[in-house]
């Protein structure tokens, strides 16, 4: 099936760097048909609103992720967009003038087992001199596999694997992790023919020391994907074994000195000095060798081995019990009475619709992360003749005013003896909500206050979480596989991936 570029949304996470304007100018000036929309995810914790408007861009939507890092920002971006394909671009790249057309060609007629298409990257290096250590490192992006500087994924595949693993806190390894999880499903990733340019951004002399924090992320990769992850992700080991040896020599020199063993301490110190000098030489020799570069290489070459070792050890401790990433659900459905609002039996008066404490914050927390929200409510008072459907709808409208907007609202007006397929614990309303929003029930959570809510979830193939109230039966509490003390506690668990 041929895919048009109108079936694609472009997602750009950003921290508001000046390079964003360059990217937006390039997208605005490029010829060709536009994607369905451009979603800018502002990942700053604060700051003035972004001003992306310029003639020629696709329809632009700006959402804020609150400083959660690139993985969370990208997840919010693809959850916000509803297109068939999601094309990720970094905010410091420049697409070629024909990028729209080439993107459309790259995605056209891809087999169903192809889940993603990576663009091609060029990194311009300076003319007339050798590149610096940082410039050489950035140039490695040109041959890296599955980097999201320019990578388009099927949205359905992102939903199926839970998107990016938000335990990767920086722009490092989170894209490789996603690619490996996608390929583990049996899907393929391919390289397209579109091109972007990735300029080398200016940095200070300590950048190479700061990026050593990525050693902790390498530990997470091994915990998640096993010993062979580097070969699968095309990620060379680098110098970590040497850094460990140099750091061990330094620690030994200090310890032996304290133990008053001067000869042994001197030998260990000599080992540290030789290892550090070799590392510095390996970084200085291919570079410009000017005074500033040599000074930076000498100072950081002494700092990098212990930093790399420290972050690696930190990762070993932090990620010792890590579990596979499940991500957030695509949809959370709430029971109404007793869960979102105080329970007034057979209520037909909108004035009595009163949210329980924390309801607004809980629902808003899900929306802020791009999770769809809905309501599934038994209203047997209609069948019993105690209230009318119009009164139910009026109360639902009031609920929407107080806590909405909701992406779906499902109501069962039948009585317990009517034999319908929608009244909980039957799964009808849960299935209907998922079908309306094109969500796999396996990626749906139902939160309610009685056993029937959880039973409906299980029957539909969704996950149920019980938030007991004084009217919840003890047997229902005991039987619930997942429970939370409060509504906000249930939502916090969902947002933490415990669902």
Short mmCIF file of C-alpha atoms in Angstrom, two decimals:
data_model
loop_
_atom_site.label_atom_id
_atom_site.label_comp_id
_atom_site.label_asym_id
_atom_site.label_seq_id
_atom_site.Cartn_x
_atom_site.Cartn_y
_atom_site.Cartn_z
CA UNK A 1 0.00 0.00 0.00
CA UNK A 2 1.47 3.34 -1.04
CA UNK A 3 1.88 5.90 1.72
CA UNK A 4 1.59 9.60 0.99
CA UNK A 5 3.49 12.17 2.98
CA UNK A 6 0.11 13.37 4.26
CA UNK A 7 0.05 10.11 6.29
CA UNK A 8 3.16 11.23 8.15
CA UNK A 9 3.73 13.62 11.07
CA UNK A 10 7.12 15.16 11.84
CA UNK A 11 8.13 15.25 15.52
CA UNK A 12 10.96 17.50 16.71
CA UNK A 13 11.99 17.49 20.39
CA UNK A 14 13.75 20.72 21.29
CA UNK A 15 15.25 22.72 24.13
CA UNK A 16 14.91 25.95 22.17
CA UNK A 17 18.41 26.10 20.72
CA UNK A 18 19.09 28.62 17.92
CA UNK A 19 19.54 25.68 15.56
CA UNK A 20 15.77 25.12 15.75
CA UNK A 21 15.20 28.26 13.68
CA UNK A 22 17.57 26.95 11.01
CA UNK A 23 15.67 23.65 10.88
CA UNK A 24 12.27 25.37 10.69
CA UNK A 25 13.47 27.70 7.95
CA UNK A 26 14.66 24.70 5.93
CA UNK A 27 11.34 22.88 6.38
CA UNK A 28 9.39 26.01 5.46
CA UNK A 29 11.39 26.70 2.29
CA UNK A 30 11.60 23.14 0.97
CA UNK A 31 9.38 22.39 -2.04
CA UNK A 32 6.88 19.57 -2.24
CA UNK A 33 3.74 18.39 -0.44
CA UNK A 34 3.68 18.80 3.33
CA UNK A 35 3.24 16.16 6.05
CA UNK A 36 0.02 16.06 8.06
CA UNK A 37 1.56 18.14 10.85
CA UNK A 38 4.73 19.24 12.59
CA UNK A 39 4.79 18.56 16.35
CA UNK A 40 7.38 20.55 18.30
CA UNK A 41 7.96 19.15 21.78
CA UNK A 42 9.35 21.89 24.02
CA UNK A 43 11.42 20.03 26.62
CA UNK A 44 12.45 23.10 28.60
CA UNK A 45 11.31 23.28 32.21
CA UNK A 46 10.49 26.94 31.76
CA UNK A 47 10.94 29.77 29.32
CA UNK A 48 8.96 31.84 26.86
CA UNK A 49 6.77 30.06 24.33
CA UNK A 50 8.40 28.90 21.11
CA UNK A 51 7.58 30.98 18.05
CA UNK A 52 7.71 28.52 15.16
CA UNK A 53 5.23 30.25 12.86
CA UNK A 54 6.55 30.96 9.40
CA UNK A 55 4.95 30.61 5.95
CA UNK A 56 5.45 27.26 4.28
CA UNK A 57 5.47 24.98 7.32
CA UNK A 58 2.98 22.14 7.76
CA UNK A 59 0.33 22.73 10.43
CA UNK A 60 2.32 23.24 13.64
CA UNK A 61 1.45 22.03 17.11
CA UNK A 62 3.61 22.85 20.16
CA UNK A 63 3.43 20.72 23.31
CA UNK A 64 5.54 20.91 26.46
CA UNK A 65 7.13 17.88 28.12
CA UNK A 66 8.58 19.70 31.14
CA UNK A 67 12.23 18.76 30.93
CA UNK A 68 11.89 14.98 31.03
CA UNK A 69 14.64 14.34 28.48
CA UNK A 70 14.64 13.38 24.80
CA UNK A 71 13.03 9.95 25.23
CA UNK A 72 10.03 11.36 27.09
CA UNK A 73 9.79 14.29 24.68
CA UNK A 74 9.70 12.01 21.65
CA UNK A 75 7.10 9.80 23.31
CA UNK A 76 4.87 12.80 23.93
CA UNK A 77 5.37 13.85 20.31
CA UNK A 78 4.28 10.57 18.72
CA UNK A 79 1.43 10.11 21.18
CA UNK A 80 0.18 13.60 20.33
CA UNK A 81 0.33 12.95 16.59
CA UNK A 82 -2.15 10.50 15.10
CA UNK A 83 -0.57 9.93 11.68
CA UNK A 84 0.34 6.50 10.35
CA UNK A 85 4.06 7.35 10.23
CA UNK A 86 6.09 9.45 12.68
CA UNK A 87 9.25 11.05 11.29
CA UNK A 88 11.62 12.15 14.05
CA UNK A 89 14.08 14.97 13.44
CA UNK A 90 16.55 16.47 15.92
CA UNK A 91 16.45 20.23 16.40
CA UNK A 92 20.09 20.70 15.29
CA UNK A 93 19.90 19.15 11.81
CA UNK A 94 19.25 20.69 8.40
CA UNK A 95 17.20 18.63 5.91
CA UNK A 96 18.13 18.75 2.23
CA UNK A 97 15.81 20.84 0.02
CA UNK A 98 14.21 17.68 -1.42
CA UNK A 99 13.66 16.10 2.02
CA UNK A 100 9.85 16.07 1.81
CA UNK A 101 9.87 14.36 -1.57
CA UNK A 102 12.53 11.86 -0.58
CA UNK A 103 10.70 11.06 2.66
CA UNK A 104 7.56 10.29 0.68
CA UNK A 105 9.58 8.08 -1.71
CA UNK A 106 11.30 6.29 1.19
CA UNK A 107 7.98 5.42 2.84
CA UNK A 108 6.08 4.52 -0.31
CA UNK A 109 5.26 0.85 -0.84
CA UNK A 110 7.25 -0.41 2.13
CA UNK A 111 6.35 -4.01 3.03
CA UNK A 112 4.29 -4.52 6.16
CA UNK A 113 7.27 -6.02 8.00
CA UNK A 114 9.28 -2.80 7.66
CA UNK A 115 8.74 -0.76 10.82
CA UNK A 116 11.12 2.13 10.22
CA UNK A 117 13.19 4.04 7.69
CA UNK A 118 16.40 5.85 8.60
CA UNK A 119 17.61 8.89 6.72
CA UNK A 120 21.21 9.49 5.76
CA UNK A 121 23.46 11.88 7.66
CA UNK A 122 26.38 14.00 6.57
CA UNK A 123 28.60 15.79 9.06
CA UNK A 124 30.63 18.61 7.50
CA UNK A 125 34.14 18.86 8.89
CA UNK A 126 36.37 21.93 8.65
CA UNK A 127 38.49 22.49 5.56
CA UNK A 128 42.10 23.46 5.84
CA UNK A 129 42.81 21.78 9.19
CA UNK A 130 42.44 18.47 10.95
CA UNK A 131 39.21 17.96 12.92
CA UNK A 132 39.19 18.21 16.68
CA UNK A 133 38.40 15.30 18.96
CA UNK A 134 34.79 16.52 19.32
CA UNK A 135 34.42 17.00 15.57
CA UNK A 136 35.68 13.48 14.90
CA UNK A 137 33.23 12.11 17.44
CA UNK A 138 30.32 13.96 15.86
CA UNK A 139 31.36 12.72 12.42
CA UNK A 140 30.61 9.20 13.66
CA UNK A 141 26.91 10.01 13.35
CA UNK A 142 27.27 9.68 9.58
CA UNK A 143 27.75 5.91 9.91
CA UNK A 144 25.66 5.24 13.03
CA UNK A 145 22.70 2.89 12.89
CA UNK A 146 19.14 3.80 13.84
CA UNK A 147 19.78 7.28 15.21
CA UNK A 148 16.70 9.46 15.51
CA UNK A 149 18.39 12.52 14.05
CA UNK A 150 16.24 11.40 11.10
CA UNK A 151 14.23 8.22 11.50
CA UNK A 152 10.61 7.47 10.65
CA UNK A 153 8.65 4.75 12.47
CA UNK A 154 5.19 3.33 11.99
CA UNK A 155 3.09 4.73 14.81
CA UNK A 156 1.48 1.34 15.43
CA UNK A 157 4.90 -0.18 16.07
CA UNK A 158 5.83 2.56 18.52
CA UNK A 159 2.60 1.90 20.40
CA UNK A 160 3.16 -1.85 20.41
CA UNK A 161 6.61 -1.61 22.06
CA UNK A 162 5.82 1.34 24.34
CA UNK A 163 7.94 3.89 22.49
CA UNK A 164 11.27 5.13 23.78
CA UNK A 165 12.51 3.84 27.13
CA UNK A 166 12.42 6.89 29.38
CA UNK A 167 14.98 5.38 31.74
CA UNK A 168 17.57 6.62 29.24
CA UNK A 169 17.85 10.20 30.52
CA UNK A 170 19.96 11.74 27.75
CA UNK A 171 20.31 11.63 23.98
CA UNK A 172 22.38 8.45 24.05
CA UNK A 173 21.42 4.81 23.42
CA UNK A 174 17.67 5.51 23.69
CA UNK A 175 17.39 5.27 19.90
CA UNK A 176 19.43 2.06 19.69
CA UNK A 177 17.34 0.50 22.46
CA UNK A 178 14.13 1.29 20.60
CA UNK A 179 15.51 -0.14 17.36
CA UNK A 180 16.51 -3.41 19.02
CA UNK A 181 13.09 -3.79 20.67
CA UNK A 182 11.37 -3.12 17.36
CA UNK A 183 13.53 -5.68 15.57
CA UNK A 184 12.84 -8.17 18.36
CA UNK A 185 9.20 -8.15 17.20
CA UNK A 186 10.30 -9.51 13.84
CA UNK A 187 10.07 -6.17 12.05
CA UNK A 188 12.81 -4.72 9.87
CA UNK A 189 14.44 -1.30 9.74
CA UNK A 190 15.75 0.02 6.43
CA UNK A 191 17.77 2.99 5.18
CA UNK A 192 16.14 5.50 2.89
CA UNK A 193 17.62 7.93 0.38
CA UNK A 194 16.78 11.25 2.07
CA UNK A 195 19.61 13.31 3.54
CA UNK A 196 20.12 15.69 6.43
CA UNK A 197 23.17 17.68 7.45
CA UNK A 198 24.26 17.51 11.09
CA UNK A 199 26.57 20.47 11.82
CA UNK A 200 29.12 20.20 14.61
CA UNK A 201 27.85 22.46 17.37
CA UNK A 202 30.31 24.55 19.42
CA UNK A 203 31.21 23.12 22.83
CA UNK A 204 33.50 23.86 25.74
CA UNK A 205 36.61 21.85 26.57
CA UNK A 206 34.87 19.69 29.18
CA UNK A 207 32.20 18.20 26.91
CA UNK A 208 34.13 14.96 26.47
CA UNK A 209 34.20 14.52 30.24
CA UNK A 210 30.47 15.17 30.61
CA UNK A 211 29.46 12.63 27.98
CA UNK A 212 31.05 9.86 30.06
CA UNK A 213 27.70 9.67 31.86
CA UNK A 214 26.66 7.52 28.90
CA UNK A 215 28.63 4.62 30.40
CA UNK A 216 25.72 4.10 32.80
CA UNK A 217 23.39 3.85 29.80
CA UNK A 218 25.63 1.16 28.31
CA UNK A 219 25.04 -0.90 31.45
CA UNK A 220 21.30 -0.47 30.98
CA UNK A 221 21.62 -1.64 27.38
CA UNK A 222 23.41 -4.81 28.47
CA UNK A 223 20.84 -5.51 31.18
CA UNK A 224 18.03 -5.16 28.65
CA UNK A 225 19.54 -6.77 25.57
CA UNK A 226 22.28 -9.12 26.75
CA UNK A 227 25.98 -9.40 26.03
CA UNK A 228 25.62 -9.19 22.25
CA UNK A 229 23.81 -5.86 22.14
CA UNK A 230 26.80 -3.96 20.75
CA UNK A 231 27.03 -6.09 17.63
CA UNK A 232 23.29 -5.78 17.00
CA UNK A 233 23.31 -2.00 17.56
CA UNK A 234 26.59 -1.44 15.70
CA UNK A 235 28.07 0.17 18.84
CA UNK A 236 31.81 -0.44 19.35
CA UNK A 237 33.09 -0.96 22.88
CA UNK A 238 35.52 1.95 22.83
CA UNK A 239 38.14 2.36 25.54
CA UNK A 240 36.22 1.39 28.66
CA UNK A 241 38.52 -1.56 29.51
CA UNK A 242 41.54 0.74 29.27
CA UNK A 243 39.79 3.38 31.36
CA UNK A 244 39.09 0.77 34.02
CA UNK A 245 42.76 -0.30 34.06
CA UNK A 246 44.03 3.27 34.30
CA UNK A 247 41.60 4.08 37.10
CA UNK A 248 42.55 0.91 38.97
CA UNK A 249 46.21 1.94 38.74
CA UNK A 250 45.43 5.36 40.18
CA UNK A 251 43.41 3.87 43.06
CA UNK A 252 46.18 1.37 43.73
CA UNK A 253 48.79 4.12 43.82
CA UNK A 254 46.81 6.03 46.43
CA UNK A 255 46.12 2.92 48.50
CA UNK A 256 49.68 1.69 48.41
CA UNK A 257 50.96 5.10 49.40
CA UNK A 258 48.63 5.07 52.39
CA UNK A 259 49.89 1.58 53.24
CA UNK A 260 53.49 2.89 53.15
CA UNK A 261 54.57 0.72 50.26
CA UNK A 262 56.41 3.32 48.20
CA UNK A 263 57.88 1.07 45.51
CA UNK A 264 54.59 -0.59 44.72
CA UNK A 265 52.87 2.79 44.84
CA UNK A 266 55.43 4.19 42.41
CA UNK A 267 54.87 1.29 40.00
CA UNK A 268 51.11 1.82 40.12
CA UNK A 269 51.52 5.56 39.61
CA UNK A 270 53.78 4.89 36.64
CA UNK A 271 51.11 2.62 35.16
CA UNK A 272 48.54 5.40 35.58
CA UNK A 273 50.86 7.96 33.94
CA UNK A 274 51.68 5.70 30.98
CA UNK A 275 48.02 4.85 30.42
CA UNK A 276 46.94 8.50 30.64
CA UNK A 277 49.73 9.62 28.31
CA UNK A 278 48.82 6.95 25.75
CA UNK A 279 45.18 8.05 25.85
CA UNK A 280 46.12 11.71 25.42
CA UNK A 281 48.44 10.90 22.51
CA UNK A 282 45.72 8.89 20.75
CA UNK A 283 43.41 11.91 20.96
CA UNK A 284 45.98 14.58 20.10
CA UNK A 285 47.74 12.91 17.15
CA UNK A 286 44.85 13.00 14.61
CA UNK A 287 43.72 16.49 15.61
CA UNK A 288 44.79 20.04 14.76
CA UNK A 289 47.41 20.01 17.55
CA UNK A 290 47.00 23.68 18.30
CA UNK A 291 47.50 25.00 21.81
CA UNK A 292 43.81 25.01 22.79
CA UNK A 293 43.17 21.48 21.54
CA UNK A 294 46.31 20.06 23.17
CA UNK A 295 45.46 21.72 26.48
CA UNK A 296 41.91 20.32 26.36
CA UNK A 297 43.11 16.83 25.50
CA UNK A 298 45.68 16.77 28.30
CA UNK A 299 43.28 17.90 31.00
CA UNK A 300 40.32 15.78 29.94
CA UNK A 301 42.45 12.69 29.26
CA UNK A 302 43.29 12.62 32.95
CA UNK A 303 39.66 13.12 33.97
CA UNK A 304 37.90 10.77 31.56
CA UNK A 305 39.08 7.34 32.82
CA UNK A 306 37.88 7.79 36.43
CA UNK A 307 34.66 9.47 35.25
CA UNK A 308 33.94 6.68 32.78
CA UNK A 309 34.59 4.08 35.46
CA UNK A 310 32.46 5.90 38.03
CA UNK A 311 29.48 6.17 35.69
CA UNK A 312 29.84 2.54 34.68
CA UNK A 313 29.82 1.45 38.33
CA UNK A 314 26.87 3.75 38.98
CA UNK A 315 25.00 2.02 36.16
CA UNK A 316 25.84 -1.42 37.56
CA UNK A 317 24.22 -0.45 40.86
CA UNK A 318 21.30 1.56 39.46
CA UNK A 319 20.23 -0.97 36.84
CA UNK A 320 20.83 -4.21 38.72
CA UNK A 321 17.11 -5.13 38.83
CA UNK A 322 15.91 -3.49 35.65
CA UNK A 323 12.92 -4.95 33.83
CA UNK A 324 11.95 -4.69 30.16
CA UNK A 325 10.35 -1.38 29.21
CA UNK A 326 6.61 -1.48 28.71
CA UNK A 327 6.01 2.22 28.36
CA UNK A 328 2.74 3.98 28.98
CA UNK A 329 -0.65 2.66 27.94
CA UNK A 330 -2.26 4.30 24.95
CA UNK A 331 -5.58 4.70 26.74
CA UNK A 332 -6.78 4.89 30.36
CA UNK A 333 -10.51 4.40 30.96
CA UNK A 334 -12.11 5.48 34.22
CA UNK A 335 -15.26 4.31 35.88
CA UNK A 336 -17.32 7.41 36.75
CA UNK A 337 -19.25 7.08 40.02
CA UNK A 338 -17.01 6.35 42.99
CA UNK A 339 -13.84 6.67 40.90
CA UNK A 340 -13.83 10.08 39.24
CA UNK A 341 -16.75 11.63 41.14
CA UNK A 342 -18.51 11.08 44.43
CA UNK A 343 -21.12 8.34 44.17
CA UNK A 344 -24.70 9.58 44.44
CA UNK A 345 -26.80 6.53 43.45
CA UNK A 346 -28.75 7.02 40.22
CA UNK A 347 -27.73 10.65 40.05
CA UNK A 348 -29.44 12.73 37.37
CA UNK A 349 -28.51 16.17 38.71
CA UNK A 350 -25.40 17.77 37.15
CA UNK A 351 -25.06 19.96 40.24
CA UNK A 352 -24.17 16.86 42.26
CA UNK A 353 -21.31 15.84 39.97
CA UNK A 354 -18.39 16.41 42.34
CA UNK A 355 -14.85 15.16 41.51
CA UNK A 356 -13.09 13.09 44.15
CA UNK A 357 -9.90 14.62 45.60
CA UNK A 358 -7.03 14.39 43.14
CA UNK A 359 -9.19 13.50 40.14
CA UNK A 360 -8.33 16.58 38.10
CA UNK A 361 -4.60 16.21 38.77
CA UNK A 362 -4.68 12.50 37.91
CA UNK A 363 -6.45 12.94 34.58
CA UNK A 364 -4.31 15.94 33.65
CA UNK A 365 -1.13 13.99 34.43
CA UNK A 366 -2.11 11.39 31.84
CA UNK A 367 -2.97 14.00 29.23
CA UNK A 368 0.36 15.74 29.83
CA UNK A 369 2.15 12.55 28.81
CA UNK A 370 0.03 12.06 25.69
CA UNK A 371 -2.16 9.23 27.06
CA UNK A 372 -5.76 9.16 25.85
CA UNK A 373 -8.42 9.22 28.58
CA UNK A 374 -12.04 8.10 28.63
CA UNK A 375 -15.00 7.10 30.78
CA UNK A 376 -16.91 3.79 30.90
CA UNK A 377 -19.99 3.95 33.10
CA UNK A 378 -22.87 1.63 33.98
CA UNK A 379 -26.09 3.66 34.26
CA UNK A 380 -28.77 1.08 35.06
CA UNK A 381 -30.97 3.84 36.50
CA UNK A 382 -32.14 4.45 32.93
CA UNK A 383 -33.41 0.88 32.59
CA UNK A 384 -34.97 1.05 36.06
CA UNK A 385 -36.84 4.25 35.16
CA UNK A 386 -35.13 6.24 37.92
CA UNK A 387 -33.33 8.67 35.57
CA UNK A 388 -33.52 9.50 31.88
CA UNK A 389 -30.81 9.18 29.28
CA UNK A 390 -30.95 12.96 28.90
CA UNK A 391 -30.10 13.34 32.59
CA UNK A 392 -27.19 10.91 32.21
CA UNK A 393 -25.91 12.92 29.25
CA UNK A 394 -26.25 16.16 31.23
CA UNK A 395 -24.19 14.70 34.07
CA UNK A 396 -21.58 13.49 31.58
CA UNK A 397 -21.45 16.97 30.06
CA UNK A 398 -20.84 18.40 33.52
CA UNK A 399 -18.09 15.84 34.10
CA UNK A 400 -16.50 16.94 30.85
CA UNK A 401 -16.62 20.57 32.01
CA UNK A 402 -14.92 19.68 35.29
CA UNK A 403 -12.36 17.09 34.20
CA UNK A 404 -12.49 16.96 30.40
CA UNK A 405 -12.15 16.86 27.59
CA UNK A 406 -12.35 13.07 27.41
CA UNK A 407 -11.37 11.26 24.24
CA UNK A 408 -14.20 8.74 24.57
CA UNK A 409 -17.28 8.35 26.76
CA UNK A 410 -19.10 5.02 26.86
CA UNK A 411 -22.40 4.57 28.74
CA UNK A 412 -24.44 1.42 29.31
CA UNK A 413 -28.12 2.27 30.04
CA UNK A 414 -29.16 -1.36 30.54
CA UNK A 415 -30.11 -3.22 33.69
CA UNK A 416 -28.32 -6.25 35.13
CA UNK A 417 -30.97 -8.63 33.73
CA UNK A 418 -30.99 -7.25 30.19
CA UNK A 419 -28.20 -9.54 28.98
CA UNK A 420 -26.35 -6.82 27.08
CA UNK A 421 -22.72 -7.03 26.05
CA UNK A 422 -21.84 -3.54 27.30
CA UNK A 423 -22.69 -3.55 31.01
CA UNK A 424 -19.62 -4.16 33.15
CA UNK A 425 -18.36 -6.79 33.93
CA UNK A 426 -19.01 -7.48 30.23
CA UNK A 427 -16.24 -6.06 28.03
CA UNK A 428 -18.41 -4.21 25.52
CA UNK A 429 -17.73 -0.63 26.61
CA UNK A 430 -13.99 -1.22 26.95
CA UNK A 431 -13.83 -2.79 23.50
CA UNK A 432 -15.94 -0.01 22.00
CA UNK A 433 -13.69 2.68 23.47
CA UNK A 434 -10.59 0.96 22.11
CA UNK A 435 -12.17 0.51 18.69
CA UNK A 436 -13.25 4.15 18.55
CA UNK A 437 -9.68 5.35 19.26
CA UNK A 438 -7.89 2.59 17.32
CA UNK A 439 -6.15 1.29 20.44
CA UNK A 440 -5.12 -2.31 21.06
CA UNK A 441 -6.93 -3.39 24.27
CA UNK A 442 -3.61 -4.77 25.48
CA UNK A 443 -2.41 -1.14 25.64
CA UNK A 444 -5.43 -0.02 27.68
CA UNK A 445 -5.89 0.37 31.45
CA UNK A 446 -9.27 0.48 33.24
CA UNK A 447 -9.40 2.13 36.68
CA UNK A 448 -12.48 1.57 38.84
CA UNK A 449 -13.75 1.06 42.36
CA UNK A 450 -15.51 -2.32 42.14
CA UNK A 451 -14.68 -5.78 40.88
CA UNK A 452 -16.83 -5.42 37.77
CA UNK A 453 -14.46 -2.76 36.44
CA UNK A 454 -11.49 -5.09 36.63
CA UNK A 455 -13.49 -8.00 35.22
CA UNK A 456 -14.54 -5.93 32.23
CA UNK A 457 -10.92 -4.97 31.64
CA UNK A 458 -9.74 -8.58 31.81
CA UNK A 459 -12.52 -9.78 29.49
CA UNK A 460 -11.52 -7.15 26.92
CA UNK A 461 -7.81 -7.99 27.17
CA UNK A 462 -6.98 -4.78 29.05
CA UNK A 463 -5.41 -4.17 32.47
CA UNK A 464 -7.56 -3.33 35.48
CA UNK A 465 -6.58 -1.34 38.58
CA UNK A 466 -8.89 -1.25 41.60
CA UNK A 467 -9.11 1.87 43.78
CA UNK A 468 -11.28 0.67 46.70
CA UNK A 469 -13.86 2.85 48.44
CA UNK A 470 -15.90 2.08 51.57
CA UNK A 471 -18.50 0.34 49.41
CA UNK A 472 -15.98 -1.98 47.70
CA UNK A 473 -16.43 -5.54 48.90
CA UNK A 474 -13.50 -7.16 50.70
CA UNK A 475 -13.64 -10.11 48.35
CA UNK A 476 -13.26 -7.76 45.37
CA UNK A 477 -10.23 -6.10 46.96
CA UNK A 478 -8.63 -9.46 47.67
CA UNK A 479 -9.27 -10.71 44.12
CA UNK A 480 -7.93 -7.61 42.33
CA UNK A 481 -4.52 -8.30 40.77
CA UNK A 482 -3.64 -4.59 40.88
CA UNK A 483 -4.76 -2.12 43.53
CA UNK A 484 -4.02 1.46 44.55
CA UNK A 485 -5.00 3.39 47.65
CA UNK A 486 -5.98 6.55 45.75
CA UNK A 487 -6.87 7.53 42.22
CA UNK A 488 -3.69 9.60 41.92
CA UNK A 489 -1.70 6.65 43.22
CA UNK A 490 -3.16 4.46 40.49
CA UNK A 491 -2.28 7.00 37.81
CA UNK A 492 1.24 7.49 39.21
CA UNK A 493 1.77 3.73 39.00
CA UNK A 494 0.60 3.75 35.37
CA UNK A 495 2.94 6.64 34.54
CA UNK A 496 5.80 4.71 36.15
CA UNK A 497 5.09 1.73 33.88
CA UNK A 498 3.56 -0.46 36.61
CA UNK A 499 0.42 -1.61 34.83
#
